[in-house]
Amino acid sequence: MNRRANSKSEVTFHPMEADGANYPKAAVPLLPPLSWQGWPGRKHAAGSAFLQGAEYFIQSRYALAEAMRRAGVHAGLKVLLPAFHCRAIVEPVLYLGAEPCFYPVRADLRPDFSALSSMIGGDGAPVAAMVLTHYFGFPNDLDEAERFCAAHDIALIEDCAHALYGRAGERLLGTVGSYATASVWKFLPARDGGLLLDNTGGQPAHRSAQPLLAEAKALAAILQGWSRRIWRRSSLPVIEPFALCEQAKHVAAQPMVRASESGLKEFSPKLAEMAALRSSRWIMAHAPHERVATRRRANYLQWLEGMRSVSGVKPIFPHLPEGVVPYAFPLLIDPAGMGFHRIKTAGIPLWRWEDMAVTDCAISRDYRIRLLQLPCHQELREEELAWMIHTVQTLLTAPD
């Protein structure tokens, strides 16, 4: 099947600003490796809508494409997307030949609904769907989004890639929109896994199983990561602030080709019809979800406490409400400093959404460079988390 058509409007993506090859290998895992602590878990303990009735895809971008297709998205229609985003939520729209329309977000990453209202109607193409992202595991403005979509007769799609668990009030994330998508591998030690909840009662579509060789390679990689974690307890780097800051300056000065891009880069149409690995489905069904939620919350709170003494930084979410299970710790840093390069040069793993689509949203342009996503996953050892917090404190307070 190939549904891709020419999109009405070309989307230009920002170039990448940093080359991972210029930085040392991370001293701490960015994603959770396999651990047998707490296995098998209680299936409903953590509060996740995706533990029952979800359809499995290789990654959530393909689940999102299917959600959009079921919502009637096709060439000649628009999809409302947040201006602050991972590139993976844009490419499904391009794949379906529709037109992405980026709505601005506020400093707390909630949609600017006054701007959204102006994007509906007029002489342009009709809007078929709106994607609402629950950033970093924190519920977005679901009530207002639900009212907005109902008033304008458009489908609401919850992007729960960062929110495998959690509630908005009394409702589980993923149960409010017509459709919801989530990611297994961002929270659990799986090699792939995208999830789709169809809250309209639609029938699941058949997806092709992956070859047995792919299954075997994935299982070997999971067990290898577990073995390495158990038997090779590596020492954490000793940070010499002056030397590391000088090294970071050298890395930042390395020439890099910064070319804007367009089209599909992370979406492979041939993978859109394939199911997640059997191992990913097994892990989702048997993981200790309650432990995952508890430890992620505890690690997030340690990050919050550790950053209180650091001037010039700001956690996007300075409070952790009951029921929220964070995906990462999002931290705003001083744009004028070398914080990103220092932290990455120290061996601390992090993400930054550099190659998002070019839009008029000032917050998104700012956060594209300033907002760092630091790990708070359940398999961080106590000494690893303490080392990361101390290192960030030291490097962000060191003089330029």
Short mmCIF file of C-alpha atoms in Angstrom, two decimals:
data_model
loop_
_atom_site.label_atom_id
_atom_site.label_comp_id
_atom_site.label_asym_id
_atom_site.label_seq_id
_atom_site.Cartn_x
_atom_site.Cartn_y
_atom_site.Cartn_z
CA MET A 1 0.00 0.00 0.00
CA ASN A 2 1.28 3.46 -0.84
CA ARG A 3 -0.96 6.32 0.12
CA ARG A 4 1.59 9.07 -0.23
CA ALA A 5 0.58 12.01 -2.38
CA ASN A 6 2.02 15.43 -2.98
CA SER A 7 1.35 17.75 -0.05
CA LYS A 8 -0.27 21.03 -0.90
CA SER A 9 2.34 23.00 1.00
CA GLU A 10 6.00 22.10 1.28
CA VAL A 11 7.29 21.87 4.85
CA THR A 12 10.81 23.04 5.58
CA PHE A 13 12.57 21.59 8.59
CA HIS A 14 15.26 23.33 10.60
CA PRO A 15 18.75 21.85 10.20
CA MET A 16 20.43 19.91 12.96
CA GLU A 17 22.68 22.05 15.12
CA ALA A 18 24.94 19.39 16.61
CA ASP A 19 26.59 16.23 15.32
CA GLY A 20 26.51 13.38 17.83
CA ALA A 21 29.78 12.03 16.43
CA ASN A 22 31.61 15.02 17.93
CA TYR A 23 30.69 14.05 21.49
CA PRO A 24 31.87 11.18 23.69
CA LYS A 25 29.73 8.13 24.29
CA ALA A 26 27.10 8.64 26.98
CA ALA A 27 28.16 7.39 30.40
CA VAL A 28 24.56 6.62 31.38
CA PRO A 29 21.82 4.91 29.33
CA LEU A 30 19.41 7.35 27.70
CA LEU A 31 16.66 4.73 27.57
CA PRO A 32 15.87 2.00 30.13
CA PRO A 33 17.78 -1.26 29.63
CA LEU A 34 16.25 -4.57 30.68
CA SER A 35 16.00 -5.26 34.39
CA TRP A 36 14.13 -8.14 35.98
CA GLN A 37 13.27 -6.22 39.14
CA GLY A 38 9.55 -6.40 39.82
CA TRP A 39 8.74 -8.78 36.94
CA PRO A 40 6.12 -9.83 36.15
CA GLY A 41 4.07 -6.75 36.90
CA ARG A 42 0.41 -6.23 37.66
CA LYS A 43 -1.26 -5.32 34.41
CA HIS A 44 -3.49 -2.47 35.58
CA ALA A 45 -1.46 -1.08 38.46
CA ALA A 46 0.09 1.97 36.80
CA GLY A 47 -2.92 3.56 35.14
CA SER A 48 -2.40 3.24 31.39
CA ALA A 49 -5.11 3.17 28.76
CA PHE A 50 -2.77 1.30 26.43
CA LEU A 51 -2.54 -1.95 28.39
CA GLN A 52 -5.71 -3.30 26.80
CA GLY A 53 -7.10 -3.05 23.30
CA ALA A 54 -4.18 -1.24 21.66
CA GLU A 55 -2.99 -2.08 18.16
CA TYR A 56 0.77 -2.56 17.73
CA PHE A 57 2.96 -0.86 15.12
CA ILE A 58 6.73 -0.69 14.73
CA GLN A 59 6.80 2.90 15.98
CA SER A 60 4.23 5.45 17.04
CA ARG A 61 4.70 7.52 13.85
CA TYR A 62 3.08 4.66 11.92
CA ALA A 63 0.30 4.39 14.49
CA LEU A 64 -0.23 8.13 14.05
CA ALA A 65 -0.46 7.75 10.28
CA GLU A 66 -3.12 5.08 10.72
CA ALA A 67 -5.02 7.25 13.21
CA MET A 68 -5.01 10.10 10.70
CA ARG A 69 -6.15 7.81 7.91
CA ARG A 70 -9.08 6.57 10.00
CA ALA A 71 -9.91 10.20 10.82
CA GLY A 72 -10.33 10.83 7.11
CA VAL A 73 -7.06 12.66 6.48
CA HIS A 74 -6.10 12.74 2.80
CA ALA A 75 -4.87 15.11 0.12
CA GLY A 76 -6.77 18.38 0.11
CA LEU A 77 -7.32 18.43 3.90
CA LYS A 78 -5.40 20.02 6.77
CA VAL A 79 -4.12 18.61 10.05
CA LEU A 80 -3.46 20.88 13.03
CA LEU A 81 -0.09 20.12 14.63
CA PRO A 82 1.72 21.81 17.54
CA ALA A 83 4.52 24.12 16.44
CA PHE A 84 6.80 22.56 19.07
CA HIS A 85 7.21 18.97 17.97
CA CYS A 86 9.33 16.03 17.06
CA ARG A 87 9.66 15.66 13.32
CA ALA A 88 8.03 12.23 13.55
CA ILE A 89 4.53 13.74 14.00
CA VAL A 90 4.82 15.82 10.82
CA GLU A 91 5.86 13.14 8.37
CA PRO A 92 2.66 11.05 8.66
CA VAL A 93 0.73 14.09 7.41
CA LEU A 94 3.09 14.44 4.45
CA TYR A 95 2.84 10.71 3.77
CA LEU A 96 -0.95 11.01 3.48
CA GLY A 97 -0.63 14.00 1.17
CA ALA A 98 -2.39 16.39 3.54
CA GLU A 99 -1.32 19.85 4.64
CA PRO A 100 0.27 20.34 8.09
CA CYS A 101 -0.83 23.55 9.82
CA PHE A 102 1.20 24.43 12.89
CA TYR A 103 -0.56 26.08 15.79
CA PRO A 104 1.49 28.14 18.26
CA VAL A 105 2.07 26.98 21.82
CA ARG A 106 2.46 28.98 25.00
CA ALA A 107 5.44 28.90 27.35
CA ASP A 108 3.88 25.97 29.26
CA LEU A 109 3.43 24.13 25.92
CA ARG A 110 -0.37 24.42 25.95
CA PRO A 111 -2.03 25.32 22.65
CA ASP A 112 -2.81 28.95 21.89
CA PHE A 113 -6.52 28.38 21.29
CA SER A 114 -7.14 31.94 20.13
CA ALA A 115 -4.71 31.33 17.28
CA LEU A 116 -6.21 27.91 16.65
CA SER A 117 -9.65 29.41 16.11
CA SER A 118 -8.29 31.64 13.37
CA MET A 119 -6.95 28.58 11.53
CA ILE A 120 -10.43 27.10 11.06
CA GLY A 121 -12.68 28.03 8.16
CA GLY A 122 -11.93 30.65 5.53
CA ASP A 123 -11.12 29.83 1.95
CA GLY A 124 -8.46 27.24 2.74
CA ALA A 125 -8.69 23.48 2.86
CA PRO A 126 -10.95 21.96 5.54
CA VAL A 127 -9.37 20.70 8.75
CA ALA A 128 -9.75 16.97 9.39
CA ALA A 129 -7.88 16.46 12.66
CA MET A 130 -5.96 18.08 15.49
CA VAL A 131 -3.01 16.44 17.24
CA LEU A 132 -2.58 17.32 20.93
CA THR A 133 0.75 16.31 22.44
CA HIS A 134 1.11 15.40 26.11
CA TYR A 135 4.68 16.63 26.45
CA PHE A 136 7.10 14.70 28.66
CA GLY A 137 4.25 12.77 30.30
CA PHE A 138 2.30 15.82 31.53
CA PRO A 139 -1.36 16.12 30.47
CA ASN A 140 -2.00 18.92 28.03
CA ASP A 141 -5.21 20.99 27.94
CA LEU A 142 -7.49 18.08 27.09
CA ASP A 143 -10.78 19.63 28.18
CA GLU A 144 -10.32 22.71 26.01
CA ALA A 145 -9.03 20.65 23.08
CA GLU A 146 -12.03 18.34 23.34
CA ARG A 147 -14.43 21.30 23.30
CA PHE A 148 -12.59 22.94 20.41
CA CYS A 149 -12.63 19.81 18.24
CA ALA A 150 -16.29 19.10 19.02
CA ALA A 151 -17.28 22.67 18.14
CA HIS A 152 -15.52 22.47 14.78
CA ASP A 153 -16.32 18.81 13.98
CA ILE A 154 -12.72 17.68 13.70
CA ALA A 155 -11.08 14.56 15.10
CA LEU A 156 -8.91 14.90 18.20
CA ILE A 157 -5.81 12.69 18.20
CA GLU A 158 -3.89 12.41 21.46
CA ASP A 159 -0.14 12.10 20.96
CA CYS A 160 0.88 10.06 24.00
CA ALA A 161 4.38 9.17 22.80
CA HIS A 162 5.61 10.76 26.06
CA ALA A 163 2.63 9.61 28.10
CA LEU A 164 2.27 5.84 28.18
CA TYR A 165 0.80 6.31 31.65
CA GLY A 166 -1.14 9.06 33.39
CA ARG A 167 -4.45 10.80 33.90
CA ALA A 168 -6.09 14.12 33.17
CA GLY A 169 -8.39 14.48 36.13
CA GLU A 170 -10.38 11.24 36.32
CA ARG A 171 -9.71 10.23 32.71
CA LEU A 172 -6.78 8.17 31.51
CA LEU A 173 -4.62 9.83 28.89
CA GLY A 174 -5.46 8.32 25.53
CA THR A 175 -9.18 7.86 26.21
CA VAL A 176 -10.43 11.37 25.39
CA GLY A 177 -9.55 11.79 21.74
CA SER A 178 -11.05 9.83 18.89
CA TYR A 179 -7.64 8.21 18.58
CA ALA A 180 -4.47 8.07 20.66
CA THR A 181 -0.95 6.88 19.93
CA ALA A 182 1.86 5.94 22.30
CA SER A 183 5.38 4.53 22.32
CA VAL A 184 6.54 1.36 24.09
CA TRP A 185 10.31 1.73 23.70
CA LYS A 186 10.45 5.19 25.25
CA PHE A 187 9.34 3.72 28.60
CA LEU A 188 10.21 0.02 28.54
CA PRO A 189 13.26 -2.03 27.43
CA ALA A 190 11.77 -2.89 24.04
CA ARG A 191 13.44 -2.45 20.66
CA ASP A 192 10.36 -0.97 19.00
CA GLY A 193 6.65 -0.55 19.59
CA GLY A 194 4.04 2.02 18.64
CA LEU A 195 0.49 1.81 19.97
CA LEU A 196 -2.86 2.94 18.60
CA LEU A 197 -6.08 3.26 20.55
CA ASP A 198 -9.17 3.64 18.39
CA ASN A 199 -11.83 5.10 20.67
CA THR A 200 -14.38 5.21 17.85
CA GLY A 201 -14.88 1.45 17.90
CA GLY A 202 -13.14 0.88 14.58
CA GLN A 203 -11.94 -2.58 13.65
CA PRO A 204 -8.18 -3.29 13.96
CA ALA A 205 -6.35 -3.62 10.68
CA HIS A 206 -4.09 -6.58 9.94
CA ARG A 207 -0.38 -5.85 10.24
CA SER A 208 2.39 -8.09 8.92
CA ALA A 209 4.60 -9.84 11.45
CA GLN A 210 8.29 -9.05 11.37
CA PRO A 211 10.67 -11.77 10.14
CA LEU A 212 11.99 -14.24 12.71
CA LEU A 213 15.52 -12.98 12.07
CA ALA A 214 14.48 -9.48 13.16
CA GLU A 215 12.87 -10.99 16.25
CA ALA A 216 16.05 -12.91 17.09
CA LYS A 217 18.28 -9.86 16.60
CA ALA A 218 16.05 -7.73 18.81
CA LEU A 219 16.02 -10.33 21.58
CA ALA A 220 19.79 -10.69 21.38
CA ALA A 221 20.22 -6.91 21.63
CA ILE A 222 17.93 -6.72 24.67
CA LEU A 223 19.78 -9.52 26.47
CA GLN A 224 23.16 -8.10 25.52
CA GLY A 225 22.17 -4.75 27.02
CA TRP A 226 21.02 -6.49 30.19
CA SER A 227 24.24 -8.51 30.43
CA ARG A 228 26.41 -5.46 29.87
CA ARG A 229 24.51 -3.56 32.52
CA ILE A 230 24.93 -6.39 35.06
CA TRP A 231 28.54 -7.39 34.50
CA ARG A 232 30.21 -4.22 33.29
CA ARG A 233 29.55 -1.69 36.00
CA SER A 234 31.49 1.20 34.47
CA SER A 235 32.82 4.03 36.61
CA LEU A 236 31.37 7.47 36.03
CA PRO A 237 33.66 10.16 34.60
CA VAL A 238 35.39 12.57 36.97
CA ILE A 239 34.47 16.07 35.87
CA GLU A 240 37.19 18.73 35.68
CA PRO A 241 35.08 21.83 34.96
CA PHE A 242 37.77 24.00 33.34
CA ALA A 243 39.11 21.29 31.03
CA LEU A 244 35.63 20.11 30.09
CA CYS A 245 34.42 23.63 29.32
CA GLU A 246 37.40 24.14 27.03
CA GLN A 247 36.66 20.84 25.32
CA ALA A 248 33.02 21.88 24.86
CA LYS A 249 34.13 25.12 23.20
CA HIS A 250 36.26 23.12 20.79
CA VAL A 251 33.35 20.79 19.96
CA ALA A 252 30.97 23.73 19.44
CA ALA A 253 33.43 25.32 17.03
CA GLN A 254 33.54 22.25 14.76
CA PRO A 255 32.20 23.05 11.29
CA MET A 256 28.89 21.44 10.45
CA VAL A 257 26.82 21.48 7.31
CA ARG A 258 23.48 23.04 8.31
CA ALA A 259 21.12 22.44 5.44
CA SER A 260 17.36 22.77 5.76
CA GLU A 261 15.42 19.71 4.63
CA SER A 262 11.98 18.78 3.40
CA GLY A 263 10.04 15.58 2.73
CA LEU A 264 10.18 12.19 4.46
CA LYS A 265 13.31 11.44 6.47
CA GLU A 266 12.14 9.32 9.40
CA PHE A 267 9.01 7.74 7.89
CA SER A 268 9.45 4.61 5.78
CA PRO A 269 6.22 3.71 3.95
CA LYS A 270 7.18 0.04 3.76
CA LEU A 271 7.18 -0.15 7.58
CA ALA A 272 3.72 1.37 7.95
CA GLU A 273 2.04 -2.03 7.51
CA MET A 274 4.22 -3.98 9.94
CA ALA A 275 3.45 -4.95 13.52
CA ALA A 276 5.73 -4.46 16.50
CA LEU A 277 8.12 -7.19 17.51
CA ARG A 278 6.70 -10.06 19.54
CA SER A 279 9.23 -9.26 22.26
CA SER A 280 7.93 -5.69 22.46
CA ARG A 281 4.37 -6.93 22.86
CA TRP A 282 5.46 -9.40 25.55
CA ILE A 283 7.35 -6.72 27.45
CA MET A 284 4.35 -4.38 27.33
CA ALA A 285 2.10 -7.13 28.68
CA HIS A 286 4.39 -8.28 31.51
CA ALA A 287 6.47 -5.25 32.56
CA PRO A 288 6.28 -4.03 36.18
CA HIS A 289 4.37 -0.89 35.25
CA GLU A 290 3.85 0.21 38.83
CA ARG A 291 7.59 0.14 39.49
CA VAL A 292 8.24 2.04 36.25
CA ALA A 293 5.85 4.80 37.29
CA THR A 294 7.11 5.03 40.87
CA ARG A 295 10.78 5.23 39.98
CA ARG A 296 10.30 7.72 37.17
CA ARG A 297 8.40 10.01 39.51
CA ALA A 298 11.08 9.73 42.19
CA ASN A 299 13.87 10.47 39.70
CA TYR A 300 12.00 13.48 38.32
CA LEU A 301 11.62 14.89 41.83
CA GLN A 302 15.37 14.51 42.40
CA TRP A 303 16.06 16.48 39.23
CA LEU A 304 13.68 19.20 40.40
CA GLU A 305 15.39 19.46 43.77
CA GLY A 306 18.85 19.46 42.20
CA MET A 307 18.07 22.31 39.81
CA ARG A 308 16.63 24.64 42.46
CA SER A 309 20.09 26.00 43.26
CA VAL A 310 21.12 26.58 39.62
CA SER A 311 20.52 30.09 38.31
CA GLY A 312 19.58 30.68 34.69
CA VAL A 313 17.68 27.41 34.26
CA LYS A 314 13.97 26.66 34.44
CA PRO A 315 12.13 23.33 34.52
CA ILE A 316 9.18 23.50 32.12
CA PHE A 317 7.09 21.64 34.68
CA PRO A 318 8.23 22.75 38.18
CA HIS A 319 5.62 20.58 39.92
CA LEU A 320 4.82 16.87 39.57
CA PRO A 321 1.08 16.36 40.00
CA GLU A 322 -0.30 13.09 41.33
CA GLY A 323 -0.78 10.54 38.56
CA VAL A 324 1.79 12.04 36.16
CA VAL A 325 4.50 9.61 35.02
CA PRO A 326 7.28 11.64 33.37
CA TYR A 327 9.07 10.54 30.25
CA ALA A 328 12.02 12.92 30.72
CA PHE A 329 13.07 15.99 32.69
CA PRO A 330 12.66 19.04 30.39
CA LEU A 331 15.01 21.87 31.38
CA LEU A 332 15.31 25.33 29.82
CA ILE A 333 18.87 26.63 29.82
CA ASP A 334 20.47 29.99 29.08
CA PRO A 335 20.61 30.41 25.29
CA ALA A 336 23.74 32.55 25.46
CA GLY A 337 25.85 29.93 27.25
CA MET A 338 27.53 26.68 26.29
CA GLY A 339 25.31 24.55 28.48
CA PHE A 340 24.19 22.06 25.84
CA HIS A 341 27.72 21.39 24.61
CA ARG A 342 29.11 21.13 28.14
CA ILE A 343 26.49 18.66 29.29
CA LYS A 344 26.79 16.49 26.20
CA THR A 345 30.60 16.60 26.28
CA ALA A 346 30.47 15.38 29.89
CA GLY A 347 28.78 12.18 28.73
CA ILE A 348 25.27 12.96 29.92
CA PRO A 349 22.67 11.64 27.46
CA LEU A 350 19.98 14.05 26.33
CA TRP A 351 17.62 14.91 23.51
CA ARG A 352 16.89 18.21 21.82
CA TRP A 353 14.35 18.70 19.02
CA GLU A 354 16.50 20.59 16.57
CA ASP A 355 15.01 19.56 13.23
CA MET A 356 11.40 20.59 13.79
CA ALA A 357 9.44 22.34 11.06
CA VAL A 358 10.04 26.04 10.50
CA THR A 359 7.07 28.01 11.88
CA ASP A 360 6.20 31.50 13.15
CA CYS A 361 5.91 30.32 16.76
CA ALA A 362 8.45 32.22 18.89
CA ILE A 363 8.25 29.70 21.75
CA SER A 364 9.07 26.80 19.45
CA ARG A 365 12.02 28.63 17.89
CA ASP A 366 13.34 29.37 21.37
CA TYR A 367 12.74 25.91 22.86
CA ARG A 368 14.28 24.20 19.83
CA ILE A 369 17.71 25.26 21.14
CA ARG A 370 17.14 25.90 24.85
CA LEU A 371 14.99 22.96 25.93
CA LEU A 372 16.98 19.90 26.96
CA GLN A 373 15.37 16.52 27.65
CA LEU A 374 17.30 14.74 30.41
CA PRO A 375 16.70 11.10 31.40
CA CYS A 376 14.66 10.14 34.47
CA HIS A 377 13.89 6.54 33.54
CA GLN A 378 13.36 3.72 36.00
CA GLU A 379 16.70 1.94 35.47
CA LEU A 380 18.93 4.85 36.48
CA ARG A 381 21.11 3.84 39.39
CA GLU A 382 21.24 6.10 42.41
CA GLU A 383 24.86 7.03 41.76
CA GLU A 384 24.16 7.73 38.07
CA LEU A 385 21.35 10.15 38.80
CA ALA A 386 23.39 11.88 41.53
CA TRP A 387 26.34 12.18 39.14
CA MET A 388 24.20 13.70 36.38
CA ILE A 389 22.58 16.23 38.71
CA HIS A 390 25.93 17.25 40.24
CA THR A 391 27.54 17.49 36.80
CA VAL A 392 24.77 19.69 35.41
CA GLN A 393 24.95 21.89 38.51
CA THR A 394 28.70 22.26 38.09
CA LEU A 395 28.78 22.87 34.35
CA LEU A 396 25.87 25.32 34.20
CA THR A 397 27.37 27.48 36.95
CA ALA A 398 30.92 27.45 35.60
CA PRO A 399 32.06 30.73 33.94
CA ASP A 400 32.22 30.86 30.13
#
